Short mmCIF file of C-alpha atoms in Angstrom, two decimals:
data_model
loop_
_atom_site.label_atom_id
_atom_site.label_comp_id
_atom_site.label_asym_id
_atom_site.label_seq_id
_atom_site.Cartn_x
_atom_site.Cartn_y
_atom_site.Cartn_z
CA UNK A 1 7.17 5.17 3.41
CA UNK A 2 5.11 5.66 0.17
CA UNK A 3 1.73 3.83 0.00
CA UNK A 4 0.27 1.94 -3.23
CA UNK A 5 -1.32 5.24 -3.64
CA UNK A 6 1.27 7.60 -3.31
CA UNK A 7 0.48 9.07 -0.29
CA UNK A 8 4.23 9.75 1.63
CA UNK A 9 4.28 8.72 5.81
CA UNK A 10 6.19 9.22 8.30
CA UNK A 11 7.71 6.60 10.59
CA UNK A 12 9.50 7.78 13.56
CA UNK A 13 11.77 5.11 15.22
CA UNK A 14 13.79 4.45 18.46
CA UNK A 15 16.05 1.82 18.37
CA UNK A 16 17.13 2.18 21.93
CA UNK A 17 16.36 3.18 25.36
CA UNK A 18 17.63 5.39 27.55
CA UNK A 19 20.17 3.32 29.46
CA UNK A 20 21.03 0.70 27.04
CA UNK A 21 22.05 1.93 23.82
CA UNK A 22 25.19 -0.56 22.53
CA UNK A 23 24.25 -3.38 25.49
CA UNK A 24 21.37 -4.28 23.24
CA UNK A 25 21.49 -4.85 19.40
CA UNK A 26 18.85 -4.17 17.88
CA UNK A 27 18.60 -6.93 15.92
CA UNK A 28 17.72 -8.87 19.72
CA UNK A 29 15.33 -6.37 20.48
CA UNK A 30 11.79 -7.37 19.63
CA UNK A 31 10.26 -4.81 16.82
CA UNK A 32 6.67 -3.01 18.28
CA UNK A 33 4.51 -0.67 16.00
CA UNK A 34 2.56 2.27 17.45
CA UNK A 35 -0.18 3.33 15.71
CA UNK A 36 -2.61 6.21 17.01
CA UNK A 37 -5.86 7.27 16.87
CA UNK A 38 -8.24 9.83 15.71
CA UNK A 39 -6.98 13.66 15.14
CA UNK A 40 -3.65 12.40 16.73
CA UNK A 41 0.17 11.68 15.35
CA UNK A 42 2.67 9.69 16.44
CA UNK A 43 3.46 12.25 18.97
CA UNK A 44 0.46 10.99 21.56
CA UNK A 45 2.87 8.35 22.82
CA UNK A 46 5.68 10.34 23.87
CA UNK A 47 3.53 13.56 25.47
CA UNK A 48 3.59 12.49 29.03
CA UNK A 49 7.36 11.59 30.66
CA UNK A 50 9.64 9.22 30.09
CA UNK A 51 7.81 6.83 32.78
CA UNK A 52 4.35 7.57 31.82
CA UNK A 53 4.43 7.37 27.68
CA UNK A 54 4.03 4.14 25.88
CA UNK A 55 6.79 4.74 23.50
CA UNK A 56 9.44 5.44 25.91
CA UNK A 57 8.24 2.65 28.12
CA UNK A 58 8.81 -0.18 25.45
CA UNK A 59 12.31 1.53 24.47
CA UNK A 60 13.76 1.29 28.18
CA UNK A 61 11.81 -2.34 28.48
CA UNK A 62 14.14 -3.70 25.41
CA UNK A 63 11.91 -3.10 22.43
CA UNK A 64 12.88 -1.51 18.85
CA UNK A 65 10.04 1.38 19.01
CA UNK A 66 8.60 1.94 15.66
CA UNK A 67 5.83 4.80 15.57
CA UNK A 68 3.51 5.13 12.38
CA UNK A 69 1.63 8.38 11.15
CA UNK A 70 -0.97 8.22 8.49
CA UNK A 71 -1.82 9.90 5.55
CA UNK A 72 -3.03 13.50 6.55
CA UNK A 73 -0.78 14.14 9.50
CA UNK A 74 2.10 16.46 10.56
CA UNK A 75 4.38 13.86 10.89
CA UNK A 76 3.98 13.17 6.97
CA UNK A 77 4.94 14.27 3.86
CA UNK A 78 1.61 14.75 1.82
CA UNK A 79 1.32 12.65 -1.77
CA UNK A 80 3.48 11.94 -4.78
CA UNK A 81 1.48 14.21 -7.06
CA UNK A 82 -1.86 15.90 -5.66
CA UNK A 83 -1.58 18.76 -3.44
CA UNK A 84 -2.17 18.90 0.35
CA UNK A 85 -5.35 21.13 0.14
CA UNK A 86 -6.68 19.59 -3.13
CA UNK A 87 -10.18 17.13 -3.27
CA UNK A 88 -8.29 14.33 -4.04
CA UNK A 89 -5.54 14.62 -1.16
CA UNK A 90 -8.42 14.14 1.29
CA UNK A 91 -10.54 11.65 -0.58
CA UNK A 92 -10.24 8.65 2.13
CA UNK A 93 -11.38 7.69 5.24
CA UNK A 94 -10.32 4.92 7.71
CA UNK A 95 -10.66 2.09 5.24
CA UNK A 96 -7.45 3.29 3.13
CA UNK A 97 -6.07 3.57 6.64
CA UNK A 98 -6.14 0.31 6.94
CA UNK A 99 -6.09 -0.75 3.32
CA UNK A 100 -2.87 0.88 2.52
CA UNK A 101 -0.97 3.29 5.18
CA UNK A 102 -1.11 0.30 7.75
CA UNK A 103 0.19 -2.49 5.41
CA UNK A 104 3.14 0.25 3.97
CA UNK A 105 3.91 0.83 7.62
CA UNK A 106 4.23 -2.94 8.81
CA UNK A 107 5.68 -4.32 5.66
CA UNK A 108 8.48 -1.55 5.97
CA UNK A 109 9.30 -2.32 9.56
CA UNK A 110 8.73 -6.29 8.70
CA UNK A 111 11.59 -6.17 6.36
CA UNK A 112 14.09 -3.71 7.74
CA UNK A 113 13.83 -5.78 11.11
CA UNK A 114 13.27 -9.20 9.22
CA UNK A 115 11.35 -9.99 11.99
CA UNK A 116 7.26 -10.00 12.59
CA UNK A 117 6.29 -6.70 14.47
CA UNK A 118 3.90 -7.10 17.96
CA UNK A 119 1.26 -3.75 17.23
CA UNK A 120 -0.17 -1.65 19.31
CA UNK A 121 -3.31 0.57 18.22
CA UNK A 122 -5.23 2.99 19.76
CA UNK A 123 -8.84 4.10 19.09
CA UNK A 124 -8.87 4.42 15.24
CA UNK A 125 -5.41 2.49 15.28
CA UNK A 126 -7.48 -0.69 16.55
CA UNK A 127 -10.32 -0.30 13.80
CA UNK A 128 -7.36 0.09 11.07
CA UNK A 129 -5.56 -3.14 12.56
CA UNK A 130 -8.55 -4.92 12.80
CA UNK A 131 -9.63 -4.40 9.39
CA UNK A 132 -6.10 -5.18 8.19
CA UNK A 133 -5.37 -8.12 10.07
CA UNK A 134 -8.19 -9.64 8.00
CA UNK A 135 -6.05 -9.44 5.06
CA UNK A 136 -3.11 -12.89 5.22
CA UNK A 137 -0.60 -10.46 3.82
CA UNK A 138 -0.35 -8.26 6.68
CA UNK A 139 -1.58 -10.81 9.66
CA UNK A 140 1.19 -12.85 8.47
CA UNK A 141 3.70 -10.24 9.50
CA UNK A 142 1.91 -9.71 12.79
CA UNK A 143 3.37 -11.53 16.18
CA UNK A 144 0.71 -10.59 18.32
CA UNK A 145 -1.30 -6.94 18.76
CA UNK A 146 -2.76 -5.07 21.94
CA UNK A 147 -5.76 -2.83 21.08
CA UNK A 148 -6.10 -0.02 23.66
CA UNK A 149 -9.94 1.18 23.48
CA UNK A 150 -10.59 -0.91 20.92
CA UNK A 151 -13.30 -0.20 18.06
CA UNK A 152 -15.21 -1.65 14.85
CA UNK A 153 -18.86 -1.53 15.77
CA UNK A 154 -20.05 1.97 16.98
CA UNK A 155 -23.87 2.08 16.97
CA UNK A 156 -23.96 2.20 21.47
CA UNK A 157 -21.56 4.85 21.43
CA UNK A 158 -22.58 7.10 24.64
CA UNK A 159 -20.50 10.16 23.80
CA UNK A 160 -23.13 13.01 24.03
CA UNK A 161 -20.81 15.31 21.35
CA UNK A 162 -20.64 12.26 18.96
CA UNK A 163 -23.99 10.97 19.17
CA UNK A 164 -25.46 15.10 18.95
CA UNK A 165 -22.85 15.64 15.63
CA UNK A 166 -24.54 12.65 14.10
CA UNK A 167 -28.02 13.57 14.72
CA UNK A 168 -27.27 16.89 13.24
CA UNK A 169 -25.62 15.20 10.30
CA UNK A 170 -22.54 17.42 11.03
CA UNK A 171 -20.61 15.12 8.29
CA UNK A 172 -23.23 15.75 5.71
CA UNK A 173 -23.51 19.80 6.86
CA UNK A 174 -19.24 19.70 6.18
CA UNK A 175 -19.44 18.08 2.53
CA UNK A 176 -22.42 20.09 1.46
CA UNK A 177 -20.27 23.12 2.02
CA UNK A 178 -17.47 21.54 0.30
CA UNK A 179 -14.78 21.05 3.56
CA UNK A 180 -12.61 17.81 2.62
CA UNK A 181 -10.40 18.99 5.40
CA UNK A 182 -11.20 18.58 9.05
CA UNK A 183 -8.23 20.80 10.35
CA UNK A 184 -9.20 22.17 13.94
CA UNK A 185 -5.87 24.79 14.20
CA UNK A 186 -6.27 26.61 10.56
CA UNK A 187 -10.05 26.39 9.67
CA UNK A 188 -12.60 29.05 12.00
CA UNK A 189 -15.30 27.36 10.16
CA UNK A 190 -14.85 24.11 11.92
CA UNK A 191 -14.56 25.78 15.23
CA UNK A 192 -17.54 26.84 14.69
CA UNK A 193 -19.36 23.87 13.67
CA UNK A 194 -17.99 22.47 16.91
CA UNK A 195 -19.93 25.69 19.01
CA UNK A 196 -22.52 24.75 17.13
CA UNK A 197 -22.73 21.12 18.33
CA UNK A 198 -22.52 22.02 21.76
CA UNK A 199 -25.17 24.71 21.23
CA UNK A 200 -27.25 21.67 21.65
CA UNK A 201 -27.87 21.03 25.49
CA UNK A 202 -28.02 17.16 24.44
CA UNK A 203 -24.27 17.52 23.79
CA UNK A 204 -23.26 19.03 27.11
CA UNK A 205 -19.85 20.63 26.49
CA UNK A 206 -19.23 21.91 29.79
CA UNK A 207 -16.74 20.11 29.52
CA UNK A 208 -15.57 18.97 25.74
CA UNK A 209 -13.46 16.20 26.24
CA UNK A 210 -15.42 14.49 28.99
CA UNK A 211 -18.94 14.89 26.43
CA UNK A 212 -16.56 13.70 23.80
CA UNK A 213 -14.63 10.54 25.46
CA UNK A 214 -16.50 10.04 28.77
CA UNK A 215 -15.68 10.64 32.45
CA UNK A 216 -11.92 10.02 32.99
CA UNK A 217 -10.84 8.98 36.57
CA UNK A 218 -6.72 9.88 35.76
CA UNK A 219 -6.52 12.73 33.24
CA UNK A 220 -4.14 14.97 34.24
CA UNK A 221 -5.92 18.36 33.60
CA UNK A 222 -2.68 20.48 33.94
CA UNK A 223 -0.79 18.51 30.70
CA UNK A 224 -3.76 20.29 28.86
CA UNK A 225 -1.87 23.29 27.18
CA UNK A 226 1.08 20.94 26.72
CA UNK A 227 -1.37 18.67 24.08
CA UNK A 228 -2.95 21.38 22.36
CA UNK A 229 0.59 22.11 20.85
CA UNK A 230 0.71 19.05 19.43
CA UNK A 231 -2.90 18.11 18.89
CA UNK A 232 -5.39 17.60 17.20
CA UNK A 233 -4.07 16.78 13.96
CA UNK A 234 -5.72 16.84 10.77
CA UNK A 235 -8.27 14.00 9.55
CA UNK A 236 -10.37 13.94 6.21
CA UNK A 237 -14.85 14.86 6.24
CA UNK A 238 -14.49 11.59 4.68
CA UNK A 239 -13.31 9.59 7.43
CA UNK A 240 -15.75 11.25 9.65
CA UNK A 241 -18.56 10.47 7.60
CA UNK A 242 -17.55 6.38 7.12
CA UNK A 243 -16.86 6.91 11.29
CA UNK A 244 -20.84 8.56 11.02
CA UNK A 245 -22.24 5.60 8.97
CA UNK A 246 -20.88 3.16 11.63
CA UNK A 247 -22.64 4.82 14.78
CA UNK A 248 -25.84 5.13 12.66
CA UNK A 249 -25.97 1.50 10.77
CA UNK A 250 -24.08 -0.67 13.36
CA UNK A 251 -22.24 -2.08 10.89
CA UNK A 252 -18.41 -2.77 10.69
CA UNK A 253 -17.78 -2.21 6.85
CA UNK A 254 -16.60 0.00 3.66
CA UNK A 255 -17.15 3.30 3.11
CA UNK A 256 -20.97 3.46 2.12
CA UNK A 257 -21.05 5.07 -2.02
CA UNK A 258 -24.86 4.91 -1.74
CA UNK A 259 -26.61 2.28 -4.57
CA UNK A 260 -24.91 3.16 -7.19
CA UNK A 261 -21.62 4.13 -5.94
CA UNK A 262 -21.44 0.88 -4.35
CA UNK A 263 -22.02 -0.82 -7.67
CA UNK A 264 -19.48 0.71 -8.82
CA UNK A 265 -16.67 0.31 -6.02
CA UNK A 266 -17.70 -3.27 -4.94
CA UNK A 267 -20.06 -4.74 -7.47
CA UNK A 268 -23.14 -4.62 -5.10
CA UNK A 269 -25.98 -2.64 -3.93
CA UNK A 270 -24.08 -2.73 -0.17
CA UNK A 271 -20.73 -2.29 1.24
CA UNK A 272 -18.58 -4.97 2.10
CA UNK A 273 -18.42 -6.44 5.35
CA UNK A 274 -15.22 -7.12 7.32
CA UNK A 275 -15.38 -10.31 8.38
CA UNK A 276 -13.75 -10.54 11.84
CA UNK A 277 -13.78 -14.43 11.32
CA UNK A 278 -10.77 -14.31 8.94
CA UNK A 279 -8.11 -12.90 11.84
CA UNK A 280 -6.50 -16.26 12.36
CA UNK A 281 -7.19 -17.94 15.59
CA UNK A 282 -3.22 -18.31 16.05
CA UNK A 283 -3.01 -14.09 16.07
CA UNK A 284 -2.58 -13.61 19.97
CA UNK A 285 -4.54 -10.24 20.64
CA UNK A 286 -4.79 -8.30 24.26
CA UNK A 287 -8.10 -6.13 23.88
CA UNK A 288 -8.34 -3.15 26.67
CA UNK A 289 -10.73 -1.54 27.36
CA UNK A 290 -12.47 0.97 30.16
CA UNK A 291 -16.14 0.69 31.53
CA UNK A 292 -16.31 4.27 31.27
CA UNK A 293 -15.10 4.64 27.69
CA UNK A 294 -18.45 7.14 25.83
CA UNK A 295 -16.43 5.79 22.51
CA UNK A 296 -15.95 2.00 23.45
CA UNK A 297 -19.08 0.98 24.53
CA UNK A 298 -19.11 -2.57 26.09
CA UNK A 299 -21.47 -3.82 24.34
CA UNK A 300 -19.87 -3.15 21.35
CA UNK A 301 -16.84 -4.35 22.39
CA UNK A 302 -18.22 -7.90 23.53
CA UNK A 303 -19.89 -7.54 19.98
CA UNK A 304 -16.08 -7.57 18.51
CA UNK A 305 -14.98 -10.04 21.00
#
């Protein structure tokens, strides 16, 4: 699928399940759209077994399992004309996410299907389909969404990495030495950076993922290994640094340009807002999220709800 802005993404899709392929035609199968989060690809839903990954679980409960990738990923196929380690290839953050990749995605699904399309996000997926469900053209292809961790204001984030990156101005420290790329599997730099984080006993990375995301009750330690092949993917310094202006500002808007860059981009002195208030009151929406969740705060989250 090729975005307003030529960037070229992948859509993986699984018409049936395991047990009922010509019993069900996919035309009476309900269309659902997966859409993950942070440093992940469409992959995260199918990395567990067939009884214990979201993707497979909808395709053996009747649904026709659609599964996006944005802009930046393995799973897609870089831009129509700038090159995949150029400035300009990694010059967006989670607002084009939801400004372009998402609508692409859903409008391609929306008419192939001819049907609306129940979404599911994750993490970043839930701050992209917020954002985006503000806009009529792409709520009015939506028949309902679930938001797993859900996210849009950040500022009582708990994650001692996060909140140690952002006091160090890690995002600034990256763009100051000219990294547009946040790619954890080909760049030592960024490895280090990370040993440098948890250098800092505030971010207590004894153990990374739990300083990152929080305690997790269920995490199955031994599938460890079996990730890292897959993950992380690659993200832009951009969309860290919007993610950065969130946790510090406690705000749930554009990309911040500074004064003068926002005059330029939007016409005023500060980003815009999302307004929450324009997702229509008809859009049914199941929000989940854990107590536990360094990421998802629950005050923030009652903030969204």
């Amino acid at each position: 699928v090729v975005t307003e802005d030529g960037f070229v993404l992948g859509i993986q899709h699984i018409p049936y399940g395991i047990h009922d392929r010509g019993i069900l035609t996919v035309e009476s199968r309900p269309p659902v759209f997966l859409q993950h989060g942070l440093f992940q690809g469409g992959d995260t839903w199918f990395q567990n077994s067939r009884e214990q990954s979201l993707g497979f679980i909808l395709a053996d409960s009747g649904f026709d399992v659609w599964v996006g990738n944005v802009r930046g990923t393995r799973w897609s196929h870089g831009h129509v004309s700038f090159w995949e380690h150029s400035k300009d290839f990694w010059n967006w953050s989670w607002e084009e996410l939801a400004g372009y990749d998402l609508p692409a995605m859903i409008e391609f699904v929306y008419s192939v299907t001819g049907s609306k399309v129940y979404y599911v996000g994750h993490s970043q997926g839930t701050i992209m389909g917020l954002a985006a469900f503000t806009q009529p053209e792409v709520v009015n292809m939506i028949a309902a969404a679930a938001l797993l961790s859900p996210i849009s204001y950040l500022n009582h984030i708990t994650s001692s990495f996060a909140r140690t990156a952002v006091s160090m101005h890690l995002d600034k420290m990256m763009i100051s030495m000219g990294m547009h790329q946040i790619n954890f599997r080909s760049s030592k730099v960024i490895l280090q950076l990370v040993d440098y984080v948890c250098a800092s006993e505030d971010a207590n990375c004894a153990d990374l993922l739990t300083s990152i995301t929080g305690p997790n009750c269920c995490f199955n330690n031994s599938r460890v290994d079996f990730y890292l092949e897959y993950e992380p993917h690659s993200s832009s310094t951009k969309n860290l640094k919007h993610l950065f202006q969130m946790i510090r500002k406690g705000t749930f808007e554009k990309f911040d340009y500074g004064l003068w860059g926002n005059i330029k981009h939007y016409g005023s002195f500060i980003p815009i807002a999302y307004d929450l208030s324009r997702i229509p009151k008809s859009l049914p929406l199941w929000m989940a999220y854990g107590g536990n969740d360094a990421l998802a705060d629950l005050v923030d989250v009652n903030r969204t709800l």
